[in-house]
Coordinates of C-alpha atoms in Angstrom, one line a residue:
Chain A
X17 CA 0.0 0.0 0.0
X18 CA 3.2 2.2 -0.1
X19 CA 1.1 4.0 -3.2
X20 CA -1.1 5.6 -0.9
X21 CA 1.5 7.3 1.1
X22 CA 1.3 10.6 -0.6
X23 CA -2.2 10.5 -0.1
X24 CA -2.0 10.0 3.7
X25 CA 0.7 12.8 3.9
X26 CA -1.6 15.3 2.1
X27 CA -4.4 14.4 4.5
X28 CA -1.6 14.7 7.5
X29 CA -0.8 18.2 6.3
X30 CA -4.8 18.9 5.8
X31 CA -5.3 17.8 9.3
X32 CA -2.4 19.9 11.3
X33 CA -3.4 23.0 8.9
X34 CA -7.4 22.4 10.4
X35 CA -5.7 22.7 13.6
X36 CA -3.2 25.2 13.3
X37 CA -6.5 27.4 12.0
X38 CA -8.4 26.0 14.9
X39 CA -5.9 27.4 17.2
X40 CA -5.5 30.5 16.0
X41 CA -9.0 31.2 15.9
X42 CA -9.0 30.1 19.7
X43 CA -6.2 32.4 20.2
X44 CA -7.8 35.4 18.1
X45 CA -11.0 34.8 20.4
X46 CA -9.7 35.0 23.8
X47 CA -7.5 38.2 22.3
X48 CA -10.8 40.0 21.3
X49 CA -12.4 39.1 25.0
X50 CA -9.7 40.0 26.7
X51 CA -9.6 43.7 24.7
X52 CA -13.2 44.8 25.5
X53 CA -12.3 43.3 29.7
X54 CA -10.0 45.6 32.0
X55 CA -7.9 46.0 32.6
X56 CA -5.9 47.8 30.2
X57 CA -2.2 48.4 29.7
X58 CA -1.7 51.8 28.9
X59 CA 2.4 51.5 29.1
X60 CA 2.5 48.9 27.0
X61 CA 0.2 50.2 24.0
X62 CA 2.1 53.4 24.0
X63 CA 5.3 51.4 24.2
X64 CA 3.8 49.2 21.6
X65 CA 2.8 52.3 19.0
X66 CA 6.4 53.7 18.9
X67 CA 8.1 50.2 18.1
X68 CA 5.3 49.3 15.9
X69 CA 4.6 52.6 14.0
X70 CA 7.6 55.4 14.6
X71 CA 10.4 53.1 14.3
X72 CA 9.0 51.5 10.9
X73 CA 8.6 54.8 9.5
X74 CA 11.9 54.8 7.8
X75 CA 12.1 51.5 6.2
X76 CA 8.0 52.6 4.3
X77 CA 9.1 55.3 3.5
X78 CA 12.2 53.8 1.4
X79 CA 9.9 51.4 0.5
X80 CA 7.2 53.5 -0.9
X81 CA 9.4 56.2 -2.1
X82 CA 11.1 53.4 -4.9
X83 CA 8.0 52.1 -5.2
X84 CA 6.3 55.0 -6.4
X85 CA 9.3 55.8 -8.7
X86 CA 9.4 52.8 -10.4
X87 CA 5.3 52.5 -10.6
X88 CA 5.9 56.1 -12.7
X89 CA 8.2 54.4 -15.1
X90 CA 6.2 51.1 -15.7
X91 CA 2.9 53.3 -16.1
X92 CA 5.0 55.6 -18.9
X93 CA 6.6 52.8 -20.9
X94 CA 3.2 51.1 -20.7
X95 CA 1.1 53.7 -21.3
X96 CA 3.6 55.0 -24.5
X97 CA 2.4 51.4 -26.3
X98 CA -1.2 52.8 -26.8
X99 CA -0.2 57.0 -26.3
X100 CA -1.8 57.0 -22.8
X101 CA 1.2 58.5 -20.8
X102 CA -0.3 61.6 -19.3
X103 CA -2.2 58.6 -17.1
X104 CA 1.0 58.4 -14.8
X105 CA 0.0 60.5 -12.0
X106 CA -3.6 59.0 -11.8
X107 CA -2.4 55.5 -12.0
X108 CA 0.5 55.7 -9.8
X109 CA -1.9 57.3 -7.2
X110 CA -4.6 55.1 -7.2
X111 CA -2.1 51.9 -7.3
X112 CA -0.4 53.3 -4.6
X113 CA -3.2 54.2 -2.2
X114 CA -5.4 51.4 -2.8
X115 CA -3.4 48.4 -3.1
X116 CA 0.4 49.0 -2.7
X117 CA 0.6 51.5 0.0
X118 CA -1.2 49.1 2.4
X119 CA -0.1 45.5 0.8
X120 CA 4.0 46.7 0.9
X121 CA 3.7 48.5 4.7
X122 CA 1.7 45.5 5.9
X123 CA 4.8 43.2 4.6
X124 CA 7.4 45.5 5.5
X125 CA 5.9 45.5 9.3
X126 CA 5.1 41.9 9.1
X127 CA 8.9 41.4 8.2
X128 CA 10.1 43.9 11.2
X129 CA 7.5 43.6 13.5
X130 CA 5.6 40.4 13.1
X131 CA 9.1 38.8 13.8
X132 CA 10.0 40.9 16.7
X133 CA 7.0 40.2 18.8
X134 CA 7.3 36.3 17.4
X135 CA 11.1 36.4 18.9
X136 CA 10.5 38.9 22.3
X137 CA 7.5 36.8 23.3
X138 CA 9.0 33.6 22.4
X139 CA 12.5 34.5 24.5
X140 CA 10.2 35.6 27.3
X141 CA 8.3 31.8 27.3
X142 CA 12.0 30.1 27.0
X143 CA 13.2 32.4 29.5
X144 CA 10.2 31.6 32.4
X145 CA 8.9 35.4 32.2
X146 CA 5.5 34.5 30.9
X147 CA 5.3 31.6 33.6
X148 CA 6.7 34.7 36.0
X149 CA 3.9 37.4 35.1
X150 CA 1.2 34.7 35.9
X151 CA 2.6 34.0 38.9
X152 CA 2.3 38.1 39.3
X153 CA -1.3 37.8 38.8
X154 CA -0.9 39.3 35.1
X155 CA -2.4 37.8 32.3
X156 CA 0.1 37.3 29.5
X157 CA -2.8 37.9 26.6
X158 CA -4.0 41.4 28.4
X159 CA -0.3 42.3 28.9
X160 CA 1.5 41.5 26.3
X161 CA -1.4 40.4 23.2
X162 CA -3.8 42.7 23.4
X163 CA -1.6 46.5 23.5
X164 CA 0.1 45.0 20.4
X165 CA -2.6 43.9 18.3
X166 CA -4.4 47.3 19.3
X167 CA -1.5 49.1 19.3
X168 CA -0.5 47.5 15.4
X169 CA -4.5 48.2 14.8
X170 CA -4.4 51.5 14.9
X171 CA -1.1 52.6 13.7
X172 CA -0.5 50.8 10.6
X173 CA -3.1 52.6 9.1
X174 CA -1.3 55.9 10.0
X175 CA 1.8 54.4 8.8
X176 CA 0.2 53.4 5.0
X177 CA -1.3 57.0 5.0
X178 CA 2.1 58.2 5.4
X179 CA 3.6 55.8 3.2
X180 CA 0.9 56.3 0.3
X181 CA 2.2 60.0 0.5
X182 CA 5.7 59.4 0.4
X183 CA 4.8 56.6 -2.5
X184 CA 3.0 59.3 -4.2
X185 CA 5.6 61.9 -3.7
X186 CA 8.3 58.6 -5.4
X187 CA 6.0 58.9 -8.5
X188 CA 6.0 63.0 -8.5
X189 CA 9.8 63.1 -8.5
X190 CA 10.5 60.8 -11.3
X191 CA 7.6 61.8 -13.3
X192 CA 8.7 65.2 -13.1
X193 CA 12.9 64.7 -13.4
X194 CA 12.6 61.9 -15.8
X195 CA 9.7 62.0 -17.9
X196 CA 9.1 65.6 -18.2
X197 CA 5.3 66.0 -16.4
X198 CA 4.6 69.5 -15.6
X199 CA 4.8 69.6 -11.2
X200 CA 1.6 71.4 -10.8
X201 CA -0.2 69.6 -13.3
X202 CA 0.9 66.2 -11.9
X203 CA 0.0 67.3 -8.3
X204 CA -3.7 68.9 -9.9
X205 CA -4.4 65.1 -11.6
X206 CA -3.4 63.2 -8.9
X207 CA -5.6 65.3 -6.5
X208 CA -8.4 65.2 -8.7
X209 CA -8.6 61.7 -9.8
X210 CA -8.6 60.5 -6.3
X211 CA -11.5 60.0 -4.2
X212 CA -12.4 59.2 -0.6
X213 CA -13.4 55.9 -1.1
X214 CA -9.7 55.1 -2.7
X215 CA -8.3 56.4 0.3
X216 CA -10.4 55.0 3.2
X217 CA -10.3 51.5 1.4
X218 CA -6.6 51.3 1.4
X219 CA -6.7 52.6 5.2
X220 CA -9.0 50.2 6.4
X221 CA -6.7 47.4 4.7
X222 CA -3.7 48.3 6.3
X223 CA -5.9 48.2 9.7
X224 CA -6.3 44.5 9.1
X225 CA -3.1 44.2 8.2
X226 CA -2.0 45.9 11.4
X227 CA -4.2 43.4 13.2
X228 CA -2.9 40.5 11.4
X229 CA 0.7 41.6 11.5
X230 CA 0.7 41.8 15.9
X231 CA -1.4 38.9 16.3
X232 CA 0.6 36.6 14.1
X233 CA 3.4 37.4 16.2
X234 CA 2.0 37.1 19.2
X235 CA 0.5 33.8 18.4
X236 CA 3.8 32.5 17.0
X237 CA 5.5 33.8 20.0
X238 CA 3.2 32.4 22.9
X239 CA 3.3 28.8 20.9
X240 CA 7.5 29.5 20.6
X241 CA 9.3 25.8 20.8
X242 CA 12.2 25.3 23.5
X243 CA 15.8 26.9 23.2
X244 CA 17.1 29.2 20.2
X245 CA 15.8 26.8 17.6
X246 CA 12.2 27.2 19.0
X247 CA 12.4 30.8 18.7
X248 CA 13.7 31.2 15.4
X249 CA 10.9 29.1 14.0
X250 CA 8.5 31.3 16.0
X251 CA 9.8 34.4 14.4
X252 CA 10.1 32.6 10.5
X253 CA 6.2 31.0 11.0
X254 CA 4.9 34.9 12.5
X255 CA 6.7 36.3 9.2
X256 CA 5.2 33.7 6.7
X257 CA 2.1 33.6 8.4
X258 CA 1.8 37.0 8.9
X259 CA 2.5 37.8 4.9
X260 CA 0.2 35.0 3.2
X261 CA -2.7 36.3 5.2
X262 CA -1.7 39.7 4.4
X263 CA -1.8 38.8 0.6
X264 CA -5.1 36.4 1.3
X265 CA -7.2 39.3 3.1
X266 CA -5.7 41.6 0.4
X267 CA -7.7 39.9 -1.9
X268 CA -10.9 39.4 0.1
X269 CA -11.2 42.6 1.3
X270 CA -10.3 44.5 -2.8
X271 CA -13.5 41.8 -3.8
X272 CA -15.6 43.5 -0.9
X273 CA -14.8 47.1 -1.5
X274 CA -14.7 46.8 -5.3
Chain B
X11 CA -0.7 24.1 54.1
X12 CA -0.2 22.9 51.3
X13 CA -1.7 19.1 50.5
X14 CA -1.0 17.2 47.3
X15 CA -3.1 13.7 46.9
X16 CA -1.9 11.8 44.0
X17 CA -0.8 14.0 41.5
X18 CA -0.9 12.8 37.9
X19 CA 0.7 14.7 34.8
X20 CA 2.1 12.8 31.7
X21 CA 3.0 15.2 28.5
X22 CA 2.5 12.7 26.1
X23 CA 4.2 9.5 26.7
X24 CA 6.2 10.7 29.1
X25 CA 4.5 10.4 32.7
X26 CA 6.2 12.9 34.8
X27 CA 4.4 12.8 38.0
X28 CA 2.9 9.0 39.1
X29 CA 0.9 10.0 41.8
X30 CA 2.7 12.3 44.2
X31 CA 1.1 13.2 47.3
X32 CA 3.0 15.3 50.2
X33 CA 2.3 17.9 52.8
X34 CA 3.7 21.1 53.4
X35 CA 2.8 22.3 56.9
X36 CA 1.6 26.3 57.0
X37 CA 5.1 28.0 58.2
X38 CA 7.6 25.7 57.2
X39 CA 10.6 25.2 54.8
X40 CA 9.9 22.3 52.8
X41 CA 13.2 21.3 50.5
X42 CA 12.3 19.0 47.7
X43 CA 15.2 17.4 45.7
X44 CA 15.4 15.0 43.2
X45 CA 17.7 14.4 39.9
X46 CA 17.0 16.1 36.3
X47 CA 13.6 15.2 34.9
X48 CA 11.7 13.7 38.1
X49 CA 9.3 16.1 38.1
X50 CA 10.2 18.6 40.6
X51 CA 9.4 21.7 38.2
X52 CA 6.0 20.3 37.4
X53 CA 4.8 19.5 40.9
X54 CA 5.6 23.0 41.5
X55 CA 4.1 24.7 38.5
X56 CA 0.8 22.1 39.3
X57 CA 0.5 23.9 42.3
X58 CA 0.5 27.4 41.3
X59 CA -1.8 26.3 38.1
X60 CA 0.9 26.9 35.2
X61 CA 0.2 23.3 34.5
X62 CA -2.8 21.4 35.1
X63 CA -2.3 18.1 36.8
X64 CA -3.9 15.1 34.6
X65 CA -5.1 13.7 38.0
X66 CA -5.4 13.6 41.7
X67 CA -5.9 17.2 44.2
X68 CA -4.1 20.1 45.4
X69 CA -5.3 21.5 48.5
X70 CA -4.3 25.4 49.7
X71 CA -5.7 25.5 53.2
X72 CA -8.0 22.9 52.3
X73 CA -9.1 24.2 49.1
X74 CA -9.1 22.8 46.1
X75 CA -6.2 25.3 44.0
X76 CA -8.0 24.0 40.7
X77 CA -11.3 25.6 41.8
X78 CA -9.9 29.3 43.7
X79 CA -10.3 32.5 42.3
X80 CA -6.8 33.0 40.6
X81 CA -6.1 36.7 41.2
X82 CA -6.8 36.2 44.7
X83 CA -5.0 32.8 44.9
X84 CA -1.9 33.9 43.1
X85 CA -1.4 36.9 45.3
X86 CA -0.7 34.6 48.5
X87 CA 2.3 33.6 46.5
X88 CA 5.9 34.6 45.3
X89 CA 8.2 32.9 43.0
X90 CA 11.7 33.0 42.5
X91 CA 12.8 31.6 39.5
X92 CA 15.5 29.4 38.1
X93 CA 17.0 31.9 35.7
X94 CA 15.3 35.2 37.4
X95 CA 12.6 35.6 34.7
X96 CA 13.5 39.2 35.5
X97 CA 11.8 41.6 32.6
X98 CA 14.0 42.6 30.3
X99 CA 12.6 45.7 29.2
X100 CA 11.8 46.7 32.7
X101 CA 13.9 48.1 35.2
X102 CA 15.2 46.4 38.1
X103 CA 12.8 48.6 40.5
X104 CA 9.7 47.9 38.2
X105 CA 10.2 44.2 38.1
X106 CA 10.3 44.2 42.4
X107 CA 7.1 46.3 42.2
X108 CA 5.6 44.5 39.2
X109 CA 2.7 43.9 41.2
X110 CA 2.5 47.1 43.1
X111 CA 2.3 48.7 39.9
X112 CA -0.9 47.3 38.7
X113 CA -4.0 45.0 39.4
X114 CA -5.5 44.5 43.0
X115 CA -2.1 45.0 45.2
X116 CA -1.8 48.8 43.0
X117 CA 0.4 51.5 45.0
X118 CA 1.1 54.9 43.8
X119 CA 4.4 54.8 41.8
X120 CA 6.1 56.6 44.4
X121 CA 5.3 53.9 47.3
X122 CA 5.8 50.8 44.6
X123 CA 9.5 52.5 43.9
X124 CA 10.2 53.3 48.0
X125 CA 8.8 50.0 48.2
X126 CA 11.2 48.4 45.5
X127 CA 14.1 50.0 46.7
X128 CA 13.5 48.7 50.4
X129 CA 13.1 44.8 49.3
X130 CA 16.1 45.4 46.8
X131 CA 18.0 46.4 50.2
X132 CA 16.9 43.6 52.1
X133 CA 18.3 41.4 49.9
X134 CA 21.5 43.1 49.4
X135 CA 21.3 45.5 46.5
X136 CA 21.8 48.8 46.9
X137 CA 19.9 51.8 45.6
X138 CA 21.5 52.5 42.9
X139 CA 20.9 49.1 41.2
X140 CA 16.9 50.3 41.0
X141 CA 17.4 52.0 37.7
X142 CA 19.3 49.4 36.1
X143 CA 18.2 46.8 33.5
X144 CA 18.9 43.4 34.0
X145 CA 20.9 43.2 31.0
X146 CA 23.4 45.2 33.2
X147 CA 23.4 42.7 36.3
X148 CA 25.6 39.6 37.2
X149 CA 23.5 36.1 37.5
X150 CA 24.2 36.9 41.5
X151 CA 22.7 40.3 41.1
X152 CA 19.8 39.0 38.8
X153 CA 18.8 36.0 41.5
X154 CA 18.8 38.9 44.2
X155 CA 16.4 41.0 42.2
X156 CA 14.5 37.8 41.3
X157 CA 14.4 37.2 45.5
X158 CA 13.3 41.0 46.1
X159 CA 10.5 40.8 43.2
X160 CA 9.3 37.3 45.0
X161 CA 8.8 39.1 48.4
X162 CA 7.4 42.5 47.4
X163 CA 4.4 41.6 48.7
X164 CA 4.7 39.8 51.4
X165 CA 3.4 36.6 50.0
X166 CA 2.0 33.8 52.6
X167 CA 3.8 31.1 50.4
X168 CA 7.2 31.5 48.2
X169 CA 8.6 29.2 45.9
X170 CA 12.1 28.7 45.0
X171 CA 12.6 27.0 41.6
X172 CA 16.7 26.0 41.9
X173 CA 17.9 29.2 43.8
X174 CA 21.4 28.4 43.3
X175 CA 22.1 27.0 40.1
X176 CA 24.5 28.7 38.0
X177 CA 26.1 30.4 40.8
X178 CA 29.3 30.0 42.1
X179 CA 29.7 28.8 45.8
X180 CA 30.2 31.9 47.6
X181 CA 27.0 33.3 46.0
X182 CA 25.4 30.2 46.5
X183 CA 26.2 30.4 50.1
X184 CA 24.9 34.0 50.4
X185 CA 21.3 33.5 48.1
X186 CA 20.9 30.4 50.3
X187 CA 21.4 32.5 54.1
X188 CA 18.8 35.2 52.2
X189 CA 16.1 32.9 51.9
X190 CA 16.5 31.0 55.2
X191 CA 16.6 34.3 56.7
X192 CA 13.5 36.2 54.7
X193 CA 11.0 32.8 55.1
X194 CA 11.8 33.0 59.1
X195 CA 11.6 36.7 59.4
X196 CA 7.9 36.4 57.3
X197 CA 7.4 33.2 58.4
X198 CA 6.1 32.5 55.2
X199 CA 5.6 28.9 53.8
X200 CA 8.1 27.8 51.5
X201 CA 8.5 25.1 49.0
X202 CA 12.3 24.8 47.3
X203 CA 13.4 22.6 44.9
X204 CA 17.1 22.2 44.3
X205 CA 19.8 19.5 43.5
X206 CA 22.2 21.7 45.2
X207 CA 22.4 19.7 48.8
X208 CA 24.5 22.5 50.6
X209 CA 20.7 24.9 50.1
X210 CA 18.8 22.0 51.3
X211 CA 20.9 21.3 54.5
X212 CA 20.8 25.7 54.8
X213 CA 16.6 26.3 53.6
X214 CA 15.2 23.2 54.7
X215 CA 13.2 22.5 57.6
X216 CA 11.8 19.1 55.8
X217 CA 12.9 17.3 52.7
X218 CA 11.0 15.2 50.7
X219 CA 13.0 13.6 47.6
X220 CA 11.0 12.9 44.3
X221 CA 11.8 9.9 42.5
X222 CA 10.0 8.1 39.3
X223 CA 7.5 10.6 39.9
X224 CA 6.4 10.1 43.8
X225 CA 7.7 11.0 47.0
X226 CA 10.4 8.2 48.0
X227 CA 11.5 9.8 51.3
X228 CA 10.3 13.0 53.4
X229 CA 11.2 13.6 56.6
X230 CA 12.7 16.4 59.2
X231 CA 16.4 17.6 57.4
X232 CA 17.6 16.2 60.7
X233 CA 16.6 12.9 59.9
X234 CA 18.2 13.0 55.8
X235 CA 21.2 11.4 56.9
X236 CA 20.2 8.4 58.6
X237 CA 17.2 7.8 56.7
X238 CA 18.6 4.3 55.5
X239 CA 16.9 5.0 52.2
X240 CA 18.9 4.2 49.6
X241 CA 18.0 6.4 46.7
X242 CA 18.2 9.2 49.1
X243 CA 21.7 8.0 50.1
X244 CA 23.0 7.2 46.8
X245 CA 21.4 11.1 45.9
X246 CA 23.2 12.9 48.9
X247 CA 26.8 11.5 48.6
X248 CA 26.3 11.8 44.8
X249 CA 27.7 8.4 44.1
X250 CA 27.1 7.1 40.2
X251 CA 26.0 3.6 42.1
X252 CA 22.9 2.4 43.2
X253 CA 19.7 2.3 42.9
X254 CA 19.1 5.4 40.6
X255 CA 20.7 4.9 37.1
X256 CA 23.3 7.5 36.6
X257 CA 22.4 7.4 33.0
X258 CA 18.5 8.4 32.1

């Protein structure tokens, strides 16, 4: 019956994933209950909204800033096959704020954040503090879980807004150095072809991203294996994890707005 | 007191504890030792509800842990832990006052810190050490703190989770003369487990020593020497033969 051996290894793999989704669904549960229950940890969320959304700020903004500058140049050679280049600002503006502003700062902060909650969190487990702060009559979820989810909730919308501008600002520069756009004019079309709906889309995105992002680390953190090899895993899992939901919800949500 | 009746808990195949039962009497030192993987850490961690036990009851004052309200329950206790546990991104005097900072024990920040600085005295730390991370500490330093935190508030019941390890003798000697001297001067309850038999001859009012997952001996320290038992013999002159395979 060694034929059927595949099989019974696709049906293993279906089986842990069931689970793995079970958990986190478990986990995600007793997050949300334990964010609308006090108390609250004030410390922690502020301390949690400067790692999460000041200290990213420089690596969006590189991000967005090539982004947009490269976008510009696609969109012109593109364009030039059917004489449609005078679409550059609009297209660059509504690519970046609806879909790559949020989608590239929810992977940047998946790949800097996700994996330092997965590896601070998992260190604490190895390292007895999590066994310590219940022993302190502080629940690990409320303490450490819930300010970073809310924390990552709120700011990496902030941080795509920000990044949208500087991705938009990418596109200005290099349409306007390299393929001769008029700066007002560019500024006028890009501020008259956008609408609120563009923008508040892409924001509410990155707010699930934000949610995703902190909670995949978390989870991937609080499940961490034993010893260094443990935590590394933690942090890779909360950085895949955290990006192929990104790019699944991406999806889901651009079908429910659009 | 503490009471435990036939403790169970297996992780998978592996059955730690196989029906432990042992009392703690209110007040008293109790010392448990034990070699690597008996068990020790779980009974411990069973008590304070970081692990549940498969089987079998664990009575606080004659209630059931399993069914106390925990915030309550855990504030009759400190812990000082193998490594420290200390909180890395906190500073040494917000990890004594962890709990004075927040939930039901609360203090103004002022009182937590004169608080903190008091216990970090007690235990031989001077002020100066309070704004420190423990990044910046020795292990010595970092058991200390661990000690301070474990006493902020006055628990009824402290637990010491290998006290000396990693520490050389002198500091062993020292941690060792804190706790015997900070559990008589509360008169707390206290349950230690160590492998280190010059911290069970220094803590212990009563020993009990965990083997295959049950109590084999327990008795008065007094009595450790001459208790004819010979897995506790073979375990206190630390001799590679008898009953207890050197290699598990």
């Amino acid at each position: 019956m060694i034929f059927l051996h595949p099989v019974a290894a696709v049906g293993r793999s279906f089986l842990a994933l069931l689970a793995i989704i079970g958990r986190v669904t478990l986990y995600l549960g007793a997050t949300l209950s334990h964010l609308v229950r006090p108390p609250f940890y004030w410390r922690e969320f502020l301390s949690a909204l400067m790692t999460i959304g000041y200290f990213s700020l420089p690596v969006v903004g590189l991000t967005m800033v090539f982004t947009g500058g490269a976008l510009a140049l696609q969109i012109y050679s593109g364009g030039a096959r059917f004489n449609a280049e005078a679409v550059v600002p609009q297209i660059v503006a509504i690519g970046i704020v609806r879909e790559l502003g949020p989608v590239l700062t929810g992977l940047m902060v998946a790949g800097r954040v996700s994996a330092a909650i997965a590896a601070e969190i998992g260190t604490m487990k190895v390292t007895e503090q999590i066994d310590a702060l219940v022993t302190l009559s502080t629940h690990p979820l409320k303490y450490l879980t819930v300010p970073r989810v809310l924390a990552a909730t709120i700011v990496v919308p902030v941080l795509a807004a920000v990044g949208d501008t500087i991705g938009i600002l990418g596109g200005y520069l290099v349409g306007t150095t390299r393929l001769g756009f008029n700066a007002a004019t560019y500024l006028q079309n890009t501020a008259d072809f956008l609408e609120a709906a563009d923008i508040v889309s892409g924001l509410v995105k990155a707010s699930v991203f934000g949610f995703i992002v902190a909670l995949m680390g978390c989870y991937h953190g609080m499940n961490s294996g034993r010893g260094a090899q443990g935590v590394g895993r933690a942090t890779t899992n909360a950085v895949v994890s955290a990006s192929v939901l990104i790019l699944a919800s991406n999806y889901l949500l651009t079908e429910l707005f659009f | 007191m503490i009471e435990l009746h036939d403790v169970h808990k297996a992780f998978g195949s592996n059955q730690v504890l196989r029906g432990m039962t042992l009392t703690i009497p209110k007040g008293s030192s109790m010392v448990i030792i034990g070699g690597s993987g008996t068990g020790k850490s779980v009974a411990l961690k069973c008590i304070l509800g970081l692990i549940r036990p498969d089987a079998g009851t664990i009575l606080l004052d004659g209630q059931n842990v399993a069914q106390a309200d925990r915030d309550p329950f855990l504030a009759r206790f400190g812990m000082l832990f193998q490594g420290g546990a200390l909180f890395d991104s906190l500073t040494v005097w917000q990890n004594v006052a962890f709990r004075l900072l927040r939930g039901a024990l609360k203090r103004p920040k002022e009182e937590a810190r004169a608080i903190a600085i008091e216990k970090l005295r007690r235990v031989g730390l001077t002020p100066e050490t309070a704004d420190l991370y423990p990044a910046e500490l020795s292990g010595g330093m970092q058991k200390r703190v661990g000690l301070a935190r474990a006493i902020a508030a006055d628990p009824e019941i402290i637990f010491f989770d290998e006290p000396t390890t990693g520490l050389d003798p002198i500091m062993a000697g020292v941690i060792n003369e804190l706790i015997r001297e900070i559990v008589t001067e509360m008169g707390a309850t206290a349950m230690t487990i160590t492998h280190d038999m010059s911290s069970v001859r220094a803590i212990a009012d009563n020993v009990a020593m965990l083997h295959a997952g049950k109590i084999r001996w327990t008795g008065p320290v007094a009595d450790m020497d001459a208790s004819g038992d010979p897995y506790l013999t073979q375990f206190i002159t630390g001799s590679a033969e008898g009953p207890i395979e050197a290699v598990r």
